[in-house]
Coordinates of C-alpha atoms in Angstrom, one line a residue:
Chain A
M1 CA -25.1 26.0 -3.1
S2 CA -23.2 24.4 -0.5
L3 CA -21.4 21.1 0.0
A4 CA -20.4 22.0 3.4
V5 CA -21.7 19.5 6.2
D6 CA -21.7 19.3 9.9
I7 CA -20.9 15.8 11.3
A8 CA -20.3 15.0 15.0
G9 CA -19.8 18.8 15.7
L10 CA -17.2 18.8 12.7
R11 CA -17.7 21.3 10.0
L12 CA -16.4 19.7 6.8
K13 CA -16.1 21.8 3.4
H14 CA -17.4 18.6 1.8
P15 CA -18.6 15.5 2.7
V16 CA -15.8 13.0 1.2
M17 CA -13.2 11.9 3.8
N18 CA -11.0 8.7 3.6
A19 CA -12.0 5.5 5.2
S20 CA -9.7 4.1 8.1
G21 CA -7.4 1.9 7.0
I22 CA -5.8 3.6 4.0
L23 CA -2.6 4.7 5.1
G24 CA -3.0 6.6 8.3
S25 CA -0.5 5.3 10.3
Y26 CA 2.6 7.8 10.0
R27 CA 3.1 11.5 9.6
E28 CA 3.7 11.0 6.1
H29 CA 0.9 9.1 5.3
I30 CA -1.3 12.1 6.5
A31 CA 0.1 14.4 4.3
R32 CA -0.2 11.9 1.2
L33 CA -3.9 11.8 2.4
A34 CA -4.4 15.4 2.7
S35 CA -3.1 15.7 -0.9
Y36 CA -6.0 13.5 -2.1
G37 CA -8.2 16.2 -1.3
V38 CA -10.2 14.9 1.5
S39 CA -12.2 16.9 3.8
A40 CA -11.2 15.2 6.9
V41 CA -8.6 12.4 7.3
V42 CA -9.2 9.5 9.3
T43 CA -6.0 7.8 10.8
K44 CA -5.4 3.9 10.6
T45 CA -6.8 2.3 13.8
I46 CA -4.3 3.0 16.8
T47 CA -4.2 0.5 19.5
P48 CA -2.3 1.3 22.8
K49 CA 0.5 -0.7 21.9
P50 CA 2.2 -1.3 18.5
R51 CA 0.9 -4.2 16.6
E52 CA 2.7 -5.9 13.8
G53 CA 0.0 -7.2 11.8
Y54 CA -0.1 -10.0 9.7
N55 CA 2.4 -11.5 7.4
P56 CA 1.8 -11.2 3.6
P57 CA -0.3 -11.9 1.7
I58 CA -2.5 -9.2 3.5
I59 CA -4.4 -8.1 0.4
V60 CA -6.0 -9.1 -2.8
E61 CA -8.0 -7.6 -5.7
L62 CA -10.7 -10.1 -6.2
P63 CA -12.0 -11.5 -9.9
T64 CA -15.5 -11.0 -8.7
G65 CA -14.5 -7.3 -8.1
G66 CA -13.9 -5.4 -4.7
L67 CA -10.8 -6.1 -2.4
L68 CA -10.2 -8.4 0.4
N69 CA -7.8 -7.4 3.2
A70 CA -6.6 -8.9 6.5
V71 CA -3.9 -6.5 7.5
G72 CA -4.3 -7.3 11.1
L73 CA -4.6 -3.9 12.7
E74 CA -0.9 -3.1 12.1
N75 CA -0.1 0.3 13.7
P76 CA 2.6 1.9 15.4
G77 CA 0.8 2.3 18.8
K78 CA -0.8 5.3 20.5
D79 CA 2.4 7.3 21.0
I80 CA 2.2 8.2 17.1
V81 CA -1.3 9.8 17.7
E82 CA 0.5 13.3 18.5
E83 CA 2.5 13.4 15.4
L84 CA -0.3 12.4 13.2
V85 CA -2.6 15.3 14.6
S86 CA -0.1 17.7 14.2
E87 CA 0.7 16.8 10.6
A88 CA -3.0 17.2 9.9
K89 CA -3.2 20.6 11.4
K90 CA -0.4 21.9 9.1
F91 CA -2.9 21.3 6.1
R92 CA -5.6 23.0 8.2
I93 CA -8.0 19.7 8.0
P94 CA -10.0 18.0 10.6
I95 CA -8.3 14.7 11.8
I96 CA -10.3 11.9 13.2
V97 CA -8.3 9.2 15.0
S98 CA -9.7 5.8 14.7
V99 CA -9.4 3.8 17.9
G100 CA -9.3 0.0 18.3
G101 CA -9.0 -2.2 21.6
R102 CA -9.7 -5.3 23.2
N103 CA -11.8 -3.7 26.0
E104 CA -13.1 -0.5 27.5
E105 CA -9.8 0.5 28.9
E106 CA -8.1 0.3 25.8
F107 CA -10.3 2.3 24.1
V108 CA -10.1 4.8 26.7
E109 CA -6.5 4.9 26.6
V110 CA -6.1 5.5 23.1
A111 CA -9.2 8.1 22.9
V112 CA -7.5 10.1 25.8
K113 CA -4.3 10.1 23.8
A114 CA -6.2 11.6 20.9
D115 CA -8.0 14.1 23.1
T116 CA -4.9 15.4 24.8
S117 CA -3.4 15.6 21.3
N118 CA -6.1 17.9 20.2
A119 CA -7.7 15.6 17.5
D120 CA -10.9 16.6 16.2
A121 CA -12.7 13.4 17.1
V122 CA -12.2 9.8 17.5
E123 CA -13.8 7.0 15.6
L124 CA -14.2 3.6 17.7
N125 CA -13.5 0.9 15.5
L126 CA -16.1 -1.5 16.9
S127 CA -16.2 -3.6 13.5
C128 CA -12.9 -5.1 12.0
P129 CA -13.7 -8.5 10.8
H130 CA -10.4 -10.2 11.0
A131 CA -8.3 -9.3 14.3
K132 CA -9.1 -11.8 17.1
G133 CA -10.4 -10.1 20.1
Y134 CA -11.0 -6.7 18.4
G135 CA -13.6 -5.2 16.1
I136 CA -16.6 -6.8 15.1
E137 CA -16.1 -9.3 17.8
I138 CA -16.9 -6.8 20.3
G139 CA -18.9 -4.6 17.9
S140 CA -21.9 -7.3 17.5
D141 CA -22.9 -7.3 21.1
P142 CA -25.0 -4.3 21.8
H143 CA -24.2 -4.2 25.2
I144 CA -20.6 -4.2 24.8
V145 CA -20.9 -1.5 22.3
Y146 CA -22.9 0.6 24.8
N147 CA -20.1 -0.2 27.5
V148 CA -17.3 1.0 25.3
V149 CA -18.9 4.0 23.7
K150 CA -20.2 5.1 27.4
A151 CA -16.5 4.8 28.9
V152 CA -14.9 6.7 25.9
S153 CA -17.6 9.6 25.6
S154 CA -17.5 10.2 29.4
T155 CA -13.8 10.4 29.7
V156 CA -13.1 12.4 26.4
K157 CA -14.1 16.1 25.5
I158 CA -13.9 15.5 21.7
P159 CA -16.8 14.1 19.5
V160 CA -17.0 10.3 19.7
I161 CA -18.1 8.3 16.5
A162 CA -18.9 4.7 16.7
K163 CA -17.8 2.5 13.8
L164 CA -19.9 -0.5 13.1
G165 CA -20.0 -3.3 10.8
L166 CA -22.4 -5.6 9.1
C167 CA -24.1 -7.9 11.7
D168 CA -27.6 -9.1 12.6
K169 CA -28.0 -6.6 15.6
V170 CA -26.4 -3.5 13.8
V171 CA -29.7 -1.6 14.3
D172 CA -29.6 -2.5 18.0
S173 CA -25.8 -1.7 18.2
A174 CA -26.3 1.6 16.7
I175 CA -29.3 2.5 19.1
K176 CA -26.7 1.6 22.0
A177 CA -23.9 3.4 20.6
L178 CA -26.2 6.7 20.5
E179 CA -27.5 6.0 23.7
A180 CA -23.9 5.9 25.4
G181 CA -23.1 9.2 23.9
A182 CA -22.0 8.7 20.3
R183 CA -22.4 11.7 18.4
A184 CA -22.4 10.1 15.3
L185 CA -22.1 6.7 13.5
T186 CA -19.7 5.2 10.6
L187 CA -21.5 2.6 8.7
I188 CA -20.1 0.2 7.7
N189 CA -16.8 -1.6 7.8
T190 CA -15.4 -4.3 5.7
V191 CA -17.4 -7.5 5.5
K192 CA -15.9 -10.9 6.4
A193 CA -15.2 -12.8 3.5
M194 CA -12.3 -15.1 2.0
Y195 CA -10.8 -16.2 -1.2
I196 CA -9.6 -19.2 -2.4
D197 CA -6.9 -19.8 -5.1
V198 CA -8.3 -22.5 -7.2
Y199 CA -4.9 -23.2 -9.0
T200 CA -3.2 -24.0 -5.8
A201 CA -6.3 -25.1 -4.0
K202 CA -5.5 -22.9 -1.0
P203 CA -6.8 -19.8 0.8
F204 CA -5.1 -16.9 -0.4
L205 CA -4.7 -14.4 2.6
T206 CA -2.3 -15.7 5.6
N207 CA -5.1 -14.9 7.8
I208 CA -7.5 -17.0 5.6
F209 CA -10.4 -14.5 6.5
G210 CA -10.1 -10.8 5.6
G211 CA -12.5 -7.9 4.9
L212 CA -14.3 -7.4 1.9
S213 CA -14.4 -3.8 0.5
G214 CA -15.1 -1.9 -2.5
P215 CA -18.4 -1.9 -5.1
P216 CA -19.4 -5.4 -4.0
I217 CA -20.5 -4.2 -0.6
H218 CA -22.0 -0.9 -1.6
P219 CA -25.6 -2.1 -1.7
I220 CA -24.9 -3.7 1.8
A221 CA -24.0 -0.5 3.1
V222 CA -26.6 1.7 1.6
R223 CA -29.1 -0.9 3.4
V224 CA -27.6 -0.7 6.8
V225 CA -27.2 3.2 6.7
Y226 CA -30.9 3.3 5.5
E227 CA -32.6 1.2 8.4
V228 CA -30.2 2.8 11.1
Y229 CA -31.4 6.3 9.6
R230 CA -34.9 5.3 9.8
E231 CA -34.9 4.0 13.2
T232 CA -32.5 6.5 15.0
K233 CA -32.3 9.7 12.6
A234 CA -28.5 9.6 14.0
E235 CA -25.8 11.5 12.1
I236 CA -24.3 8.9 10.1
I237 CA -21.1 8.5 7.8
G238 CA -21.7 6.3 4.9
C239 CA -19.0 3.9 4.0
G240 CA -18.6 0.9 1.8
G241 CA -18.0 0.8 -2.1
I242 CA -18.1 4.2 -2.7
Y243 CA -16.1 5.2 -6.0
D244 CA -18.0 8.0 -7.8
W245 CA -20.7 10.6 -7.0
A246 CA -23.9 8.5 -7.8
T247 CA -22.6 5.7 -5.1
A248 CA -22.0 8.7 -2.8
A249 CA -25.5 10.2 -3.6
E250 CA -27.0 7.1 -2.9
M251 CA -25.5 6.9 0.5
I252 CA -26.7 10.5 1.3
L253 CA -30.1 9.8 0.3
A254 CA -30.0 6.7 2.6
G255 CA -29.3 9.1 5.4
A256 CA -25.7 9.6 5.6
R257 CA -24.3 13.2 6.1
A258 CA -20.9 12.3 4.7
V259 CA -19.1 9.5 3.1
Q260 CA -15.7 7.8 3.7
V261 CA -14.0 6.4 0.5
G262 CA -11.2 3.8 0.9
T263 CA -10.9 1.1 -1.8
A264 CA -11.6 3.5 -4.6
L265 CA -8.3 5.4 -3.4
M266 CA -6.2 2.7 -4.8
K267 CA -6.3 4.0 -8.4
N268 CA -6.0 7.9 -9.2
P269 CA -7.1 8.8 -5.4
R270 CA -6.9 12.6 -6.3
E271 CA -9.3 12.5 -9.1
V272 CA -11.6 10.0 -7.3
V273 CA -12.0 12.4 -4.6
E274 CA -12.4 15.5 -7.0
N275 CA -14.9 14.0 -9.3
I276 CA -17.2 12.6 -6.4
V277 CA -17.2 16.2 -5.1
K278 CA -17.8 17.8 -8.3
G279 CA -20.5 15.0 -9.3
L280 CA -22.4 15.8 -6.0
R281 CA -22.3 19.5 -6.7
L282 CA -24.1 18.9 -10.1
W283 CA -26.3 16.4 -8.4
I284 CA -27.7 18.9 -5.9
E285 CA -28.4 21.5 -8.7
M286 CA -30.0 18.9 -10.8
L287 CA -32.4 18.1 -7.7
S288 CA -32.9 22.2 -7.2
L289 CA -31.7 21.7 -3.8
Q290 CA -29.8 24.6 -2.0
S291 CA -27.1 22.2 0.1
I292 CA -26.2 18.7 0.6
E293 CA -27.6 18.8 3.9
Q294 CA -31.4 18.8 2.1
A295 CA -30.6 15.6 0.4
V296 CA -29.6 13.7 3.7
G297 CA -32.1 10.8 4.1
L298 CA -34.4 12.2 1.3
A299 CA -35.0 8.6 0.1
H300 CA -37.1 8.0 3.2
K301 CA -39.8 10.6 1.9
L302 CA -41.2 8.2 -0.1
Chain B
M1 CA -5.5 -6.4 -10.9
P2 CA -6.4 -9.9 -9.6
L3 CA -3.9 -12.7 -8.9
I4 CA -2.3 -14.2 -12.1
P5 CA -1.4 -18.0 -11.6
A6 CA 1.8 -18.8 -12.9
R7 CA 3.8 -22.0 -13.5
I8 CA 7.1 -22.6 -12.5
L9 CA 9.2 -23.4 -15.8
Y10 CA 12.7 -23.8 -14.2
I11 CA 14.4 -22.8 -10.8
E12 CA 18.1 -22.8 -10.8
N13 CA 20.9 -22.4 -8.2
L14 CA 23.2 -19.5 -9.6
A15 CA 25.6 -18.8 -6.9
E16 CA 25.5 -18.7 -3.0
N17 CA 21.8 -18.5 -2.1
T18 CA 21.2 -17.1 -5.5
Y19 CA 18.5 -18.3 -7.6
R20 CA 17.1 -17.7 -11.2
L21 CA 13.3 -18.4 -11.3
A22 CA 11.3 -18.5 -14.7
V23 CA 7.5 -18.6 -14.6
K24 CA 4.9 -18.6 -17.2
P25 CA 1.8 -16.8 -16.4
L26 CA -1.5 -18.9 -17.2
Y27 CA -3.0 -15.4 -18.4
R28 CA -1.8 -12.6 -20.1
V29 CA 0.0 -10.0 -18.1
E30 CA -0.1 -6.4 -18.6
D31 CA 2.9 -4.8 -20.5
V32 CA 5.8 -4.6 -18.0
K33 CA 8.7 -2.3 -17.7
P34 CA 12.2 -2.5 -16.1
F35 CA 11.9 -2.0 -12.4
N36 CA 8.2 -2.9 -12.3
F37 CA 7.8 -5.7 -9.6
F38 CA 5.3 -8.5 -8.7
M39 CA 4.4 -9.6 -5.2
V40 CA 5.0 -13.5 -5.9
W41 CA 3.0 -15.6 -3.9
V42 CA 4.5 -18.7 -2.3
P43 CA 1.3 -20.7 -1.4
R44 CA 0.6 -20.7 2.4
V45 CA 4.1 -19.2 3.2
D46 CA 4.6 -15.6 2.2
E47 CA 4.4 -12.9 -0.6
I48 CA 7.6 -11.5 -1.6
P49 CA 8.1 -8.5 -3.8
L50 CA 10.6 -9.4 -6.7
S51 CA 11.5 -7.2 -9.5
I52 CA 11.4 -8.5 -13.2
A53 CA 15.0 -9.8 -14.1
Y54 CA 14.1 -10.6 -17.6
R55 CA 11.2 -11.0 -19.9
R56 CA 11.3 -13.4 -23.0
R57 CA 7.8 -13.8 -24.8
D58 CA 5.4 -14.8 -22.2
V59 CA 8.0 -16.1 -19.6
I60 CA 9.2 -13.8 -16.7
E61 CA 12.3 -14.3 -14.9
F62 CA 13.3 -13.3 -11.6
L63 CA 16.6 -13.2 -9.8
F64 CA 16.4 -13.6 -6.1
K65 CA 18.5 -14.2 -2.8
V66 CA 17.2 -16.6 0.1
R67 CA 16.7 -14.1 2.9
G68 CA 13.9 -15.6 4.9
E69 CA 11.6 -18.1 5.1
G70 CA 9.3 -17.1 1.7
T71 CA 12.5 -17.1 -0.4
R72 CA 13.8 -20.1 1.1
K73 CA 10.5 -21.9 0.4
L74 CA 10.4 -20.4 -3.1
S75 CA 14.0 -21.9 -3.8
T76 CA 12.8 -25.3 -3.1
L77 CA 9.8 -25.3 -5.4
Y78 CA 9.8 -27.7 -8.8
P79 CA 9.1 -26.9 -12.0
G80 CA 5.5 -27.2 -12.4
N81 CA 4.5 -26.0 -9.1
L82 CA 2.1 -23.0 -9.4
I83 CA 2.5 -20.0 -7.7
A84 CA 0.7 -16.4 -8.4
L85 CA 1.6 -13.2 -9.2
K86 CA 0.2 -9.9 -8.1
G87 CA 1.3 -7.0 -10.7
P88 CA 2.9 -5.4 -12.5
L89 CA 3.6 -3.2 -9.4
G90 CA 5.4 0.1 -9.2
R91 CA 6.5 2.7 -11.9
G92 CA 8.9 1.4 -14.7
F93 CA 12.1 3.2 -15.0
V94 CA 13.7 3.0 -18.6
V95 CA 16.0 5.1 -20.8
E96 CA 15.0 5.9 -24.3
N97 CA 17.7 8.0 -25.6
D98 CA 20.7 7.1 -27.9
L99 CA 22.7 10.1 -26.6
E100 CA 22.9 8.9 -23.2
N101 CA 26.0 7.6 -21.2
I102 CA 24.8 5.6 -18.1
L103 CA 26.4 4.0 -15.2
V104 CA 24.8 1.4 -13.4
L105 CA 25.9 0.5 -9.8
A106 CA 24.8 -2.7 -8.5
G107 CA 25.3 -4.0 -5.1
G108 CA 24.7 -7.9 -4.4
I109 CA 21.4 -9.0 -5.4
G110 CA 20.4 -5.6 -6.7
I111 CA 21.4 -6.7 -9.9
A112 CA 18.4 -8.5 -10.4
P113 CA 16.5 -5.9 -12.4
I114 CA 19.4 -4.8 -14.5
P115 CA 19.2 -7.3 -17.4
F116 CA 15.7 -6.2 -18.1
F117 CA 16.6 -2.5 -17.8
I118 CA 19.2 -3.2 -20.4
S119 CA 17.4 -5.1 -22.9
R120 CA 14.8 -2.5 -22.8
S121 CA 16.6 0.7 -22.7
R122 CA 18.3 2.8 -25.8
Y123 CA 21.4 4.6 -25.0
R124 CA 25.0 5.2 -26.2
R125 CA 26.9 3.4 -23.7
L126 CA 26.5 1.6 -20.6
D127 CA 28.9 0.5 -17.9
L128 CA 27.7 -1.7 -15.1
V129 CA 29.7 -1.9 -11.7
W130 CA 28.6 -5.1 -10.0
G131 CA 29.9 -5.3 -6.3
V132 CA 29.7 -8.3 -4.1
R133 CA 31.4 -9.4 -0.8
E134 CA 32.8 -12.2 -2.2
R135 CA 33.1 -14.4 -5.5
G136 CA 30.8 -16.7 -4.3
E137 CA 27.9 -14.4 -5.0
L138 CA 28.8 -14.0 -8.7
F139 CA 27.5 -15.7 -11.7
N140 CA 28.1 -15.2 -15.3
L141 CA 25.8 -12.6 -16.3
K142 CA 26.5 -12.2 -20.0
N143 CA 26.4 -16.0 -20.4
L144 CA 22.9 -16.0 -18.7
Y145 CA 21.7 -13.1 -20.8
P146 CA 23.4 -13.6 -24.1
E147 CA 21.1 -11.5 -26.0
I148 CA 22.2 -8.3 -23.9
S149 CA 25.9 -9.0 -23.5
E150 CA 27.1 -6.8 -26.3
K151 CA 25.0 -4.1 -24.8
F152 CA 27.1 -3.2 -21.7
S153 CA 30.7 -3.6 -20.5
L154 CA 30.9 -4.9 -16.8
I155 CA 33.3 -4.2 -14.0
I156 CA 33.4 -6.8 -11.1
V157 CA 34.1 -5.5 -7.6
T158 CA 34.6 -7.8 -4.5
E159 CA 35.2 -6.6 -1.1
D160 CA 37.5 -9.5 -0.3
C161 CA 39.5 -9.1 -3.2
S162 CA 38.5 -12.8 -4.5
Y163 CA 37.4 -11.5 -8.0
G164 CA 38.0 -8.6 -10.0
I165 CA 38.6 -5.0 -8.6
C166 CA 39.3 -5.0 -4.7
G167 CA 36.8 -2.9 -2.8
T168 CA 33.2 -1.7 -2.6
V169 CA 31.0 -0.3 -5.3
L170 CA 31.6 3.1 -3.8
D171 CA 35.4 2.5 -3.9
A172 CA 34.9 1.7 -7.6
L173 CA 32.7 4.7 -8.1
R174 CA 35.5 7.0 -6.6
S175 CA 37.7 6.0 -9.3
I176 CA 35.3 6.7 -12.1
D177 CA 35.2 10.0 -14.0
I178 CA 31.5 10.5 -13.1
N179 CA 31.1 13.2 -15.6
A180 CA 31.5 11.1 -18.5
Y181 CA 27.9 9.8 -17.4
S182 CA 24.5 11.4 -18.0
I183 CA 22.7 9.0 -16.1
I184 CA 23.9 7.3 -12.9
L185 CA 21.6 4.4 -11.4
A186 CA 22.4 2.6 -8.3
V187 CA 20.7 -0.7 -6.9
G188 CA 21.7 -2.0 -3.9
P189 CA 21.6 -2.2 0.0
T190 CA 20.3 1.1 1.6
A191 CA 23.7 2.1 3.4
M192 CA 25.2 1.7 -0.5
L193 CA 22.5 3.7 -2.1
S194 CA 22.8 6.3 0.7
K195 CA 26.4 6.9 0.1
V196 CA 25.9 7.0 -3.5
C197 CA 23.7 9.9 -3.1
E198 CA 25.9 11.6 -0.9
Y199 CA 29.0 11.4 -3.1
V200 CA 27.3 12.1 -6.5
K201 CA 24.8 15.2 -6.4
G202 CA 22.7 16.0 -9.3
N203 CA 19.1 15.4 -10.9
N204 CA 20.4 12.5 -12.9
V205 CA 21.4 10.4 -10.2
Y206 CA 18.7 7.7 -9.3
V207 CA 18.3 4.8 -7.0
A208 CA 16.2 1.9 -6.8
L209 CA 15.0 1.5 -3.2
G210 CA 15.3 -2.2 -1.8
T211 CA 11.6 -3.4 -1.3
M212 CA 10.0 -3.3 2.0
V213 CA 6.6 -3.5 0.2
K214 CA 3.6 -5.2 2.0
C215 CA 0.6 -4.5 0.2
G216 CA 1.8 -3.5 -3.0
L217 CA -1.4 -1.4 -3.7
G218 CA -0.6 1.8 -1.8
I219 CA -3.0 1.1 1.0
C220 CA -1.1 -0.4 3.9
G221 CA 1.7 2.5 3.8
S222 CA 4.3 0.1 4.8
C223 CA 6.6 1.3 1.9
Y224 CA 6.3 5.1 2.6
I225 CA 9.4 7.2 1.8
K226 CA 10.1 9.1 4.9
S227 CA 9.8 12.8 5.0
S228 CA 7.8 12.9 1.9
T229 CA 4.2 11.9 0.5
K230 CA 5.7 9.1 -1.8
L231 CA 5.0 5.5 -1.7
L232 CA 7.5 3.0 -2.9
C233 CA 5.1 0.6 -4.4
I234 CA 3.3 3.6 -6.5
E235 CA 5.9 6.1 -7.1
G236 CA 8.9 3.8 -6.9
P237 CA 11.0 1.7 -6.8
V238 CA 13.3 4.2 -8.5
F239 CA 13.6 7.8 -7.5
S240 CA 16.0 10.5 -7.8
C241 CA 18.6 11.1 -4.8
N242 CA 16.7 14.2 -4.4
E243 CA 13.5 12.7 -3.5
V244 CA 15.0 10.1 -1.2
G245 CA 18.0 11.6 0.4
Y246 CA 16.5 12.1 3.9
H247 CA 14.8 8.6 3.7
L248 CA 18.0 6.9 2.9
R249 CA 20.0 8.5 5.8
E250 CA 17.2 8.0 8.0
S251 CA 16.9 4.3 7.0
V252 CA 20.7 3.6 7.5
D253 CA 20.6 5.1 10.9
S254 CA 18.0 3.3 12.4

């Protein structure tokens, strides 16, 4: 019985990687992520130039569950990529560089850096909900998605993954990304949200708006994965609120070949990854399947 | 853990730019240990990592120095104003062994977590060396925390020789027989901690790193310890010199 999966041309020993945005900006972060037991590391979104991000508060756990953040794409800029890649190689695990930009040229600039640094893939962040001029502002227009993915995939040799977020046209954007050469899709990013402190009557985050992650967005993410898989049969990395084997299994049944875990890594990260992997193994056996790949999209066979 | 709203009970100017803040959380706070810290929200201005200076029943005290916009604003708030706390964060550090002799070295506002550390720890003897630049930074620790005043002896050091012993914490350390102590704990500026770790070797030497925490939850990675897999907000803020020697040297140089 195998837990290995192929996604975007990468062979992973199991389907669980970290979601971008959890650490991933420095060499030390990559080593820490590797110690969590993930099958591939995904870096923090890297932009051509360093970005400072927002002033604190940038993050808060919500009384309704989940986590709200507006870090503001803080990162050290593209020169860090080489160091991140070489660190991942020490641990012999694939590294996916998350790439951010305001236009095609900026995406290409960072993706080329990832390519020449021998990263295993790039994941284009077309969906950050809280950084002006980045992310969802470009990712919600299927034509821009096409242009960015096309520009990158026709320039770099390594596989291109498009990370899309929740918006009305997510299925259209997914189709366009695939047409433009994306080998896989990561679905979904955090969902634009806010939190108001009722005692001071003020919005909590410095940026007011942030991205909601964690269990509250899981059913939304499952729905998006399901719809996009139904329309495209694309290779999908499911992301959003996964915290145990069952929430991961649901993504796989909806059509994901691999999953990313973010918010759940906040507490006991090593155990979280290990428990998901162990649980998926038992689940595959329970379904009498030979491999995890046989479970991909199984919920579509009504 | 979600935010905990807290009401300011009093805020008092103790010394030059130095304040004592007491808050009463509106909800029950998880059990706090010495060297735990909170991200303290100053509404619409900033969120500042502050270690716990003292706890009396459900009142939590902080000692802080005005450094930037957030601490400045915090120092101007009034009793009755509401702020919010995120925490307790970090790993606590406490000594619970009646045989230990402890030397605590505090530089400047590095004194902040020490009263709580003293109140919660058990040991044979504790000597506290508190160094500041000049006497204007000092306040009367034993009067402020009478409950612990018998639990330690205090040596004050000033760099400009305006009070107590003349020199830096490091100068004082060089004149102390460090073999008399089974635990040495230093809290203060990075340069001081780096020198302490260079001067005294051994597994029993600990430093509490100054906070460069941004999210406090192990996600943003701002507080990573160079050349290690550790994060200050999760595994810290107290580390043994062995764990952070490289980090301290690098941080001082840059």
